[in-house]
Amino acid sequence: MRFFIDTASLDQIKEAKDLGILDGVTTNPSLMAKEGISGEANVANHYQAICEIVDGDVSAEVISTDFESIIEEGQKLAALAPNIVVKVPMIRDGVKALARFAEMGIRTNCTLIFSAGQGLLAAKAGATYVSPFVGRIDDINWNGMDLISDLAEIYAVQGFETEILAASIRSALHIVEAAKAGADIVTCPLKPILGLLKHPLTDIGLEKFLADHRNVAGG
Ligand code: E4P
């Protein structure tokens, strides 16, 4: 399973890369706004800065909602760097744009996926990735992880090549569950990734190993 970081923060992206586990980046308009990035030129510069740090795929989301504008905006985003993937919302014109982008050889990530039907349609339209939002489904007291296993089953049975990019991942446990459920990629902030390395018995065990070593070394 690949690990993407879900942020527009260059510092967080560099920190994740430094850990040696970073396979890509996802962003969305809210994450860009959080970094204070706005305006076409600034947004384009910021995506280029991200792509200079990361070798893997970088999802850049369109803010257009009609077909012609999605295509125009997506083409501009895709031209910024070879590792840009155009992120398109699961709306009627978005589905149409996914199919057109596939014909044009532009890779896509269909975002805001909340049902197996939406994931099926996005794959049929030729999306490179789909982003089912696990945490936001949990937020309304449904089981977000069930959507990951449903999509994994559907894509395997039907032979779709679309990859499942588990999004809205909020905890280390979510990452583990997404791996078990068949996600190809998880995307989340750095904190849940760092949560994976923590276990109290590791800390206690290491403390004892080092204490035993000190005792012998000290004579
Ligand atoms: C996915 O691509 C989204 O950017 C993201 O994972 C949404 O996560 P959130 O529900 O924590 O905002």
Coordinates of N, CA and C and ligand atoms in Angstrom, one line a residue:
M1 N 0.8 -1.2 0.0 CA 0.0 0.0 0.0 C 0.9 1.3 0.0
R2 N 0.5 2.2 -0.8 CA 1.3 3.5 -0.9 C 0.7 4.5 0.1
F3 N 1.6 5.4 0.6 CA 1.2 6.4 1.6 C 1.3 7.8 0.9
F4 N 0.2 8.5 0.9 CA 0.2 9.9 0.4 C -0.1 10.8 1.6
I5 N 0.4 12.0 1.6 CA 0.1 12.9 2.6 C -0.9 13.9 2.1
D6 N -1.9 14.2 3.0 CA -3.1 15.0 2.7 C -2.9 16.4 3.2
T7 N -2.1 17.2 2.5 CA -1.8 18.5 3.0 C -1.3 19.4 1.9
A8 N -1.4 20.7 2.1 CA -0.7 21.6 1.2 C 0.5 22.3 1.8
S9 N 0.8 21.8 3.1 CA 1.9 22.4 3.8 C 3.2 21.9 3.3
L10 N 4.1 22.7 2.8 CA 5.4 22.3 2.3 C 6.2 21.7 3.4
D11 N 6.1 22.2 4.7 CA 6.9 21.7 5.8 C 6.5 20.3 6.1
Q12 N 5.1 20.0 6.2 CA 4.7 18.7 6.4 C 5.1 17.7 5.3
I13 N 5.0 18.2 4.1 CA 5.4 17.3 3.0 C 6.9 16.9 3.1
K14 N 7.7 17.9 3.4 CA 9.1 17.7 3.6 C 9.4 16.7 4.7
E15 N 8.7 16.9 5.8 CA 8.8 16.0 7.0 C 8.5 14.6 6.7
A16 N 7.4 14.4 5.9 CA 6.9 13.0 5.5 C 8.0 12.4 4.6
K17 N 8.5 13.2 3.7 CA 9.5 12.7 2.7 C 10.7 12.3 3.5
D18 N 11.1 13.1 4.5 CA 12.3 12.8 5.3 C 12.2 11.5 6.0
L19 N 10.9 11.1 6.3 CA 10.7 9.8 7.0 C 11.0 8.6 6.0
G20 N 11.0 8.9 4.8 CA 11.3 7.9 3.8 C 10.2 7.0 3.3
I21 N 8.9 7.5 3.6 CA 7.8 6.7 3.3 C 6.8 7.4 2.4
L22 N 7.2 8.5 1.8 CA 6.2 9.3 1.1 C 6.1 8.9 -0.4
D23 N 4.8 8.5 -0.8 CA 4.6 8.1 -2.2 C 3.9 9.2 -3.0
G24 N 3.3 10.2 -2.4 CA 2.5 11.2 -3.1 C 1.8 12.1 -2.2
V25 N 1.1 13.1 -2.8 CA 0.4 14.1 -2.0 C -1.0 14.3 -2.6
T26 N -1.9 14.6 -1.7 CA -3.3 15.0 -2.1 C -3.5 16.4 -1.5
T27 N -4.2 17.2 -2.2 CA -4.6 18.5 -1.7 C -6.1 18.7 -2.0
N28 N -6.7 19.7 -1.4 CA -8.0 20.1 -1.8 C -8.1 21.6 -1.6
P29 N -9.2 22.3 -2.1 CA -9.3 23.7 -1.9 C -9.2 24.2 -0.4
S30 N -9.8 23.4 0.5 CA -9.7 23.7 1.9 C -8.3 23.7 2.4
L31 N -7.5 22.7 2.0 CA -6.1 22.6 2.5 C -5.3 23.7 1.9
M32 N -5.6 24.1 0.6 CA -4.8 25.2 0.0 C -5.2 26.5 0.8
A33 N -6.5 26.7 1.1 CA -6.9 27.9 1.8 C -6.2 27.9 3.2
K34 N -6.1 26.8 3.9 CA -5.4 26.7 5.2 C -4.0 27.2 5.1
E35 N -3.4 27.1 4.0 CA -2.0 27.6 3.8 C -2.0 29.0 3.3
G36 N -3.2 29.6 3.1 CA -3.3 31.0 2.7 C -3.0 31.1 1.2
I37 N -3.1 30.0 0.4 CA -2.8 30.1 -1.0 C -4.1 30.4 -1.8
S38 N -4.1 31.5 -2.6 CA -5.3 31.7 -3.4 C -4.9 32.5 -4.7
G39 N -5.7 32.5 -5.7 CA -5.4 33.1 -7.0 C -4.7 32.1 -7.9
E40 N -5.0 32.1 -9.2 CA -4.6 31.1 -10.1 C -3.0 31.0 -10.1
A41 N -2.3 32.1 -10.2 CA -0.9 32.1 -10.3 C -0.2 31.5 -9.0
N42 N -0.7 32.0 -7.8 CA -0.2 31.5 -6.6 C -0.4 30.0 -6.4
V43 N -1.7 29.6 -6.8 CA -2.0 28.1 -6.7 C -1.1 27.3 -7.6
A44 N -0.9 27.8 -8.8 CA 0.0 27.1 -9.8 C 1.4 27.0 -9.2
N45 N 1.9 28.1 -8.7 CA 3.3 28.1 -8.1 C 3.4 27.1 -7.0
H46 N 2.3 27.1 -6.1 CA 2.4 26.2 -5.0 C 2.4 24.7 -5.4
Y47 N 1.6 24.4 -6.4 CA 1.6 23.0 -6.9 C 3.0 22.7 -7.5
Q48 N 3.6 23.6 -8.2 CA 5.0 23.4 -8.7 C 6.0 23.1 -7.6
A49 N 5.8 23.9 -6.5 CA 6.7 23.8 -5.4 C 6.5 22.4 -4.7
I50 N 5.3 21.9 -4.6 CA 5.0 20.6 -4.1 C 5.7 19.5 -5.0
C51 N 5.5 19.7 -6.3 CA 6.0 18.7 -7.3 C 7.5 18.7 -7.3
E52 N 8.1 19.8 -6.9 CA 9.6 19.7 -6.9 C 10.1 18.9 -5.7
I53 N 9.3 18.8 -4.6 CA 9.7 18.0 -3.4 C 9.4 16.6 -3.6
V54 N 8.2 16.3 -4.3 CA 7.7 14.9 -4.3 C 7.9 14.3 -5.7
D55 N 8.4 13.1 -5.8 CA 8.5 12.4 -7.1 C 7.1 11.7 -7.5
G56 N 6.3 11.3 -6.5 CA 5.1 10.6 -6.7 C 4.0 11.5 -7.2
D57 N 2.8 10.9 -7.3 CA 1.6 11.7 -7.8 C 1.2 12.8 -6.8
V58 N 0.8 13.9 -7.4 CA 0.3 15.1 -6.6 C -1.1 15.4 -7.1
S59 N -2.1 15.2 -6.3 CA -3.5 15.6 -6.7 C -3.8 17.0 -6.6
A60 N -4.2 17.7 -7.7 CA -4.5 19.1 -7.7 C -6.0 19.2 -8.1
E61 N -6.8 19.8 -7.2 CA -8.2 19.8 -7.4 C -8.8 21.0 -8.2
V62 N -9.6 20.7 -9.2 CA -10.3 21.8 -9.9 C -11.3 22.5 -9.0
I63 N -11.6 23.7 -9.2 CA -12.6 24.4 -8.5 C -13.8 24.7 -9.4
S64 N -13.7 24.3 -10.7 CA -14.8 24.5 -11.7 C -15.8 23.4 -11.5
T65 N -17.0 23.7 -11.9 CA -18.1 22.6 -11.7 C -18.8 22.4 -13.0
D66 N -18.5 23.1 -14.1 CA -19.1 22.8 -15.4 C -18.1 22.2 -16.3
F67 N -18.6 21.3 -17.2 CA -17.7 20.4 -18.0 C -16.6 21.2 -18.7
E68 N -16.9 22.2 -19.5 CA -15.9 22.9 -20.3 C -14.9 23.5 -19.3
S69 N -15.3 24.1 -18.2 CA -14.3 24.8 -17.3 C -13.5 23.7 -16.6
I70 N -14.1 22.6 -16.3 CA -13.3 21.5 -15.6 C -12.2 21.1 -16.6
I71 N -12.5 20.9 -17.8 CA -11.5 20.5 -18.8 C -10.4 21.5 -19.0
E72 N -10.8 22.8 -19.1 CA -9.8 23.8 -19.3 C -8.9 23.9 -18.1
E73 N -9.5 23.9 -16.9 CA -8.7 24.1 -15.6 C -7.8 22.8 -15.4
G74 N -8.4 21.7 -15.7 CA -7.6 20.4 -15.5 C -6.4 20.4 -16.5
Q75 N -6.6 20.8 -17.7 CA -5.5 20.8 -18.7 C -4.4 21.7 -18.2
K76 N -4.7 22.9 -17.6 CA -3.7 23.8 -17.1 C -3.0 23.2 -15.9
L77 N -3.8 22.5 -15.0 CA -3.1 21.9 -13.8 C -2.2 20.8 -14.3
A78 N -2.7 20.0 -15.2 CA -1.9 18.8 -15.7 C -0.6 19.3 -16.4
A79 N -0.6 20.5 -17.0 CA 0.6 21.0 -17.7 C 1.7 21.5 -16.7
L80 N 1.3 21.6 -15.4 CA 2.3 22.2 -14.4 C 3.5 21.2 -14.2
A81 N 3.2 19.9 -14.1 CA 4.2 19.0 -13.9 C 3.7 17.6 -14.3
P82 N 4.7 16.7 -14.6 CA 4.2 15.4 -15.1 C 3.6 14.5 -14.0
N83 N 3.8 14.8 -12.7 CA 3.2 14.0 -11.7 C 1.9 14.6 -11.1
I84 N 1.4 15.6 -11.8 CA 0.1 16.2 -11.4 C -1.0 15.2 -11.8
V85 N -2.0 14.9 -10.9 CA -3.2 14.2 -11.2 C -4.3 15.2 -10.9
V86 N -5.2 15.3 -11.9 CA -6.3 16.2 -11.8 C -7.5 15.7 -10.9
K87 N -7.8 16.4 -9.8 CA -8.8 15.9 -8.9 C -10.1 16.5 -9.3
V88 N -11.1 15.7 -9.5 CA -12.4 16.1 -10.1 C -13.5 15.6 -9.2
P89 N -14.5 16.5 -8.8 CA -15.5 16.1 -7.9 C -16.5 15.1 -8.6
M90 N -17.2 14.3 -7.7 CA -18.2 13.3 -8.2 C -19.5 14.0 -8.4
I91 N -19.5 14.7 -9.6 CA -20.8 15.4 -10.0 C -21.0 15.0 -11.5
R92 N -22.2 15.3 -12.0 CA -22.5 14.9 -13.4 C -21.4 15.3 -14.4
D93 N -21.1 16.6 -14.4 CA -20.1 17.2 -15.3 C -18.7 16.6 -15.0
G94 N -18.5 16.3 -13.7 CA -17.2 15.7 -13.3 C -17.0 14.3 -13.9
V95 N -18.0 13.5 -13.9 CA -18.0 12.2 -14.5 C -17.7 12.3 -16.0
K96 N -18.4 13.2 -16.7 CA -18.1 13.5 -18.1 C -16.7 13.9 -18.3
A97 N -16.2 14.7 -17.4 CA -14.8 15.2 -17.6 C -13.8 14.1 -17.3
L98 N -14.1 13.2 -16.4 CA -13.2 12.0 -16.2 C -13.0 11.2 -17.5
A99 N -14.1 11.0 -18.2 CA -14.1 10.2 -19.4 C -13.3 11.0 -20.5
R100 N -13.5 12.3 -20.5 CA -12.7 13.1 -21.5 C -11.2 13.1 -21.2
F101 N -10.9 13.3 -19.9 CA -9.5 13.3 -19.5 C -8.8 12.0 -19.8
A102 N -9.6 10.9 -19.6 CA -9.0 9.6 -19.9 C -8.7 9.5 -21.4
E103 N -9.5 10.0 -22.2 CA -9.3 10.0 -23.7 C -8.0 10.8 -24.0
M104 N -7.8 11.9 -23.2 CA -6.7 12.8 -23.5 C -5.4 12.3 -22.8
G105 N -5.5 11.2 -22.1 CA -4.3 10.7 -21.4 C -3.9 11.5 -20.1
I106 N -4.9 12.3 -19.6 CA -4.7 13.0 -18.4 C -5.2 12.2 -17.2
R107 N -4.3 12.0 -16.2 CA -4.7 11.1 -15.1 C -5.6 11.9 -14.1
T108 N -6.5 11.2 -13.5 CA -7.5 11.8 -12.6 C -7.7 11.1 -11.3
N109 N -8.2 11.9 -10.3 CA -8.6 11.4 -9.0 C -10.0 11.9 -8.8
C110 N -11.0 11.0 -8.7 CA -12.4 11.4 -8.5 C -12.6 11.5 -7.0
T111 N -12.9 12.7 -6.6 CA -13.0 13.0 -5.1 C -14.5 13.1 -4.7
L112 N -14.6 13.1 -3.3 CA -15.9 13.2 -2.7 C -16.8 11.9 -3.0
I113 N -16.2 10.8 -2.9 CA -16.9 9.5 -3.1 C -17.4 9.0 -1.7
F114 N -18.7 8.8 -1.7 CA -19.3 8.4 -0.4 C -20.2 7.1 -0.6
S115 N -20.2 6.5 -1.8 CA -21.0 5.3 -2.0 C -20.3 4.4 -3.0
A116 N -20.6 3.1 -3.0 CA -20.1 2.2 -3.9 C -20.5 2.5 -5.3
G117 N -21.8 3.0 -5.5 CA -22.3 3.4 -6.8 C -21.5 4.5 -7.4
Q118 N -21.1 5.5 -6.6 CA -20.3 6.6 -7.1 C -18.9 6.1 -7.5
G119 N -18.4 5.1 -6.7 CA -17.0 4.6 -7.0 C -17.1 3.8 -8.3
L120 N -18.2 3.0 -8.5 CA -18.4 2.2 -9.7 C -18.4 3.1 -11.0
L121 N -19.2 4.2 -10.9 CA -19.4 5.1 -12.0 C -18.0 5.8 -12.3
A122 N -17.3 6.2 -11.3 CA -16.0 6.9 -11.5 C -15.0 6.0 -12.2
A123 N -15.0 4.7 -11.8 CA -14.1 3.7 -12.5 C -14.6 3.5 -13.9
K124 N -15.9 3.4 -14.1 CA -16.4 3.2 -15.5 C -16.0 4.3 -16.4
A125 N -16.0 5.6 -15.8 CA -15.6 6.7 -16.6 C -14.1 6.8 -16.8
G126 N -13.3 6.0 -16.2 CA -11.9 5.9 -16.4 C -11.0 6.7 -15.5
A127 N -11.5 6.9 -14.2 CA -10.7 7.6 -13.2 C -9.5 6.8 -12.9
T128 N -8.3 7.4 -12.7 CA -7.1 6.7 -12.3 C -7.2 6.3 -10.9
Y129 N -7.7 7.3 -10.0 CA -7.9 7.0 -8.6 C -9.3 7.4 -8.2
V130 N -9.9 6.8 -7.2 CA -11.1 7.3 -6.6 C -10.7 7.6 -5.1
S131 N -11.3 8.6 -4.5 CA -11.1 9.0 -3.1 C -12.4 8.8 -2.3
P132 N -12.6 7.6 -1.7 CA -13.7 7.5 -0.8 C -13.3 8.1 0.6
F133 N -14.2 8.9 1.1 CA -13.9 9.7 2.3 C -14.3 8.9 3.6
V134 N -13.5 8.1 4.1 CA -13.8 7.2 5.2 C -14.2 8.0 6.5
G135 N -13.4 9.0 6.9 CA -13.7 9.7 8.1 C -15.0 10.5 8.1
R136 N -15.3 11.0 6.9 CA -16.6 11.8 6.9 C -17.8 10.9 6.9
I137 N -17.6 9.7 6.5 CA -18.8 8.7 6.6 C -18.9 8.3 8.0
D138 N -17.8 8.0 8.7 CA -17.8 7.7 10.1 C -18.5 8.9 10.9
D139 N -18.2 10.1 10.5 CA -18.8 11.3 11.2 C -20.3 11.3 11.2
I140 N -20.9 10.6 10.2 CA -22.4 10.6 10.2 C -22.9 9.2 10.7
N141 N -22.0 8.6 11.5 CA -22.3 7.3 12.2 C -22.6 6.1 11.2
W142 N -22.0 6.1 10.0 CA -22.0 5.0 9.2 C -20.6 4.4 9.2
N143 N -20.4 3.2 8.6 CA -19.0 2.7 8.6 C -18.3 3.0 7.3
G144 N -17.3 3.9 7.4 CA -16.6 4.4 6.3 C -15.7 3.3 5.7
M145 N -15.2 2.4 6.5 CA -14.3 1.4 6.0 C -15.0 0.3 5.2
D146 N -16.3 0.2 5.4 CA -17.1 -0.8 4.5 C -17.0 -0.4 3.1
L147 N -17.0 1.0 2.8 CA -16.9 1.4 1.5 C -15.6 1.0 0.8
I148 N -14.5 1.0 1.6 CA -13.2 0.6 1.0 C -13.3 -0.9 0.6
S149 N -13.9 -1.7 1.5 CA -13.9 -3.2 1.1 C -14.9 -3.4 0.0
D150 N -16.0 -2.6 -0.1 CA -17.0 -2.8 -1.2 C -16.3 -2.5 -2.5
L151 N -15.6 -1.3 -2.5 CA -14.9 -0.9 -3.8 C -13.8 -1.9 -4.2
A152 N -13.1 -2.4 -3.2 CA -12.0 -3.4 -3.5 C -12.6 -4.6 -4.1
E153 N -13.8 -5.0 -3.6 CA -14.4 -6.2 -4.1 C -14.9 -6.0 -5.6
I154 N -15.6 -4.8 -5.7 CA -16.2 -4.5 -7.1 C -15.1 -4.4 -8.1
Y155 N -14.0 -3.7 -7.8 CA -13.0 -3.5 -8.8 C -12.3 -4.8 -9.1
A156 N -12.1 -5.7 -8.1 CA -11.5 -7.0 -8.4 C -12.4 -7.8 -9.2
V157 N -13.6 -7.9 -8.9 CA -14.6 -8.7 -9.6 C -14.7 -8.3 -11.1
Q158 N -14.8 -6.9 -11.2 CA -15.0 -6.3 -12.6 C -13.8 -6.1 -13.4
G159 N -12.6 -6.2 -12.7 CA -11.4 -6.0 -13.4 C -11.0 -4.5 -13.7
F160 N -11.6 -3.6 -12.9 CA -11.2 -2.2 -13.1 C -9.8 -1.9 -12.7
E161 N -9.1 -1.0 -13.4 CA -7.7 -0.7 -13.0 C -7.7 0.5 -12.0
T162 N -8.8 1.2 -11.9 CA -8.9 2.4 -11.0 C -8.4 2.0 -9.6
E163 N -7.5 2.9 -9.0 CA -7.0 2.5 -7.7 C -7.8 3.2 -6.6
I164 N -7.9 2.5 -5.5 CA -8.6 3.1 -4.3 C -7.7 3.8 -3.4
L165 N -8.0 5.1 -3.3 CA -7.2 6.1 -2.5 C -8.0 6.4 -1.3
A166 N -7.8 5.7 -0.2 CA -8.6 5.9 1.0 C -8.3 7.3 1.5
A167 N -9.3 8.1 1.6 CA -9.2 9.5 2.0 C -10.0 9.8 3.3
S168 N -9.8 11.0 3.8 CA -10.4 11.4 5.1 C -10.0 10.4 6.1
I169 N -8.8 10.0 6.1 CA -8.2 9.0 7.1 C -7.7 9.8 8.3
R170 N -8.2 9.5 9.5 CA -8.0 10.3 10.6 C -7.1 9.7 11.7
S171 N -6.8 8.4 11.7 CA -6.0 7.8 12.8 C -5.1 6.7 12.2
A172 N -4.2 6.3 13.1 CA -3.4 5.2 12.7 C -4.2 3.9 12.5
L173 N -5.2 3.7 13.3 CA -6.1 2.5 13.2 C -6.8 2.6 11.8
H174 N -7.2 3.7 11.4 CA -7.8 3.9 10.1 C -6.9 3.4 9.0
I175 N -5.6 3.7 9.1 CA -4.6 3.3 8.1 C -4.5 1.8 8.1
V176 N -4.5 1.2 9.2 CA -4.3 -0.3 9.3 C -5.6 -1.0 8.7
E177 N -6.8 -0.4 9.1 CA -8.0 -1.0 8.6 C -8.2 -0.8 7.1
A178 N -7.7 0.3 6.6 CA -7.7 0.6 5.1 C -6.8 -0.4 4.4
A179 N -5.7 -0.7 5.0 CA -4.8 -1.7 4.4 C -5.4 -3.1 4.3
K180 N -6.1 -3.5 5.4 CA -6.8 -4.8 5.5 C -8.0 -4.8 4.5
A181 N -8.7 -3.7 4.3 CA -9.9 -3.6 3.5 C -9.5 -3.6 2.0
G182 N -8.2 -3.4 1.6 CA -7.9 -3.5 0.2 C -7.6 -2.1 -0.5
A183 N -7.4 -1.1 0.3 CA -7.0 0.2 -0.3 C -5.6 0.1 -1.0
D184 N -5.5 0.7 -2.1 CA -4.2 0.8 -2.8 C -3.3 1.8 -2.2
I185 N -3.9 2.9 -1.7 CA -3.2 4.0 -1.1 C -4.0 4.6 0.0
V186 N -3.4 5.1 1.0 CA -4.1 5.9 2.0 C -3.5 7.4 2.0
T187 N -4.4 8.3 2.2 CA -3.9 9.7 2.3 C -4.4 10.3 3.6
C188 N -3.5 10.9 4.3 CA -3.9 11.5 5.6 C -2.8 12.5 6.0
P189 N -3.1 13.3 7.1 CA -2.0 14.2 7.6 C -0.9 13.4 8.2
L190 N 0.2 14.1 8.6 CA 1.4 13.3 9.1 C 1.1 12.6 10.4
K191 N 0.2 13.2 11.2 CA 0.0 12.7 12.6 C -0.5 11.2 12.6
P192 N -1.5 10.8 11.9 CA -1.8 9.4 11.9 C -0.7 8.5 11.4
I193 N 0.1 9.0 10.5 CA 1.3 8.2 10.0 C 2.3 8.0 11.1
L194 N 2.6 9.1 11.9 CA 3.5 8.9 13.0 C 2.9 8.1 14.1
G195 N 1.6 8.1 14.2 CA 0.9 7.2 15.2 C 1.2 5.8 15.0
L196 N 1.4 5.4 13.7 CA 1.7 4.0 13.4 C 2.9 3.4 14.1
L197 N 3.9 4.3 14.4 CA 5.2 3.8 15.0 C 5.1 3.7 16.5
K198 N 4.0 4.1 17.1 CA 3.9 4.2 18.6 C 3.4 2.9 19.2
H199 N 4.1 2.3 20.2 CA 3.5 1.3 21.0 C 4.2 1.4 22.4
P200 N 3.4 1.4 23.5 CA 4.1 1.6 24.8 C 5.1 0.5 25.1
L201 N 4.8 -0.8 24.6 CA 5.8 -1.9 24.9 C 7.1 -1.7 24.2
T202 N 7.0 -1.0 23.0 CA 8.3 -0.7 22.3 C 9.1 0.3 23.2
D203 N 8.5 1.3 23.7 CA 9.2 2.3 24.6 C 9.8 1.6 25.8
I204 N 8.9 0.8 26.5 CA 9.4 0.1 27.7 C 10.5 -0.8 27.4
G205 N 10.3 -1.6 26.3 CA 11.4 -2.6 25.8 C 12.7 -1.9 25.5
L206 N 12.6 -0.8 24.8 CA 13.9 -0.1 24.5 C 14.6 0.5 25.7
E207 N 13.7 1.0 26.6 CA 14.3 1.6 27.9 C 15.1 0.5 28.6
K208 N 14.5 -0.7 28.7 CA 15.1 -1.8 29.4 C 16.4 -2.3 28.7
F209 N 16.3 -2.4 27.3 CA 17.5 -2.8 26.6 C 18.7 -1.8 26.9
L210 N 18.4 -0.5 26.8 CA 19.4 0.5 27.0 C 19.9 0.5 28.4
A211 N 19.0 0.3 29.4 CA 19.4 0.3 30.8 C 20.3 -0.9 31.1
D212 N 20.0 -2.1 30.5 CA 20.8 -3.3 30.7 C 22.2 -3.1 30.1
H213 N 22.2 -2.5 28.9 CA 23.5 -2.2 28.3 C 24.3 -1.3 29.1
R214 N 23.7 -0.2 29.7 CA 24.4 0.8 30.5 C 25.0 0.1 31.8
N215 N 24.2 -0.8 32.3 CA 24.6 -1.5 33.6 C 25.9 -2.3 33.4
V216 N 25.9 -3.1 32.2 CA 27.1 -3.9 32.0 C 28.3 -3.0 31.6
A217 N 28.0 -2.0 30.7 CA 29.1 -1.1 30.3 C 29.7 -0.3 31.5
G218 N 28.8 0.0 32.4 CA 29.2 0.7 33.6 C 30.0 -0.1 34.6
G219 N 30.0 -1.5 34.3 CA 30.7 -2.4 35.2 C 29.9 -2.8 36.4
Ligands
E4P1 C1 -9.0 13.8 0.2 O1 -8.4 13.9 -0.9 C2 -9.3 14.9 1.1 O2 -8.4 15.9 0.8 C3 -9.3 14.6 2.5 O3 -8.8 13.3 2.8 C4 -10.4 15.0 3.3 O4 -10.2 14.7 4.7 P1 -11.1 15.3 5.8 O5 -12.4 14.7 5.8 O6 -10.3 15.0 7.1 O7 -11.1 16.8 5.6

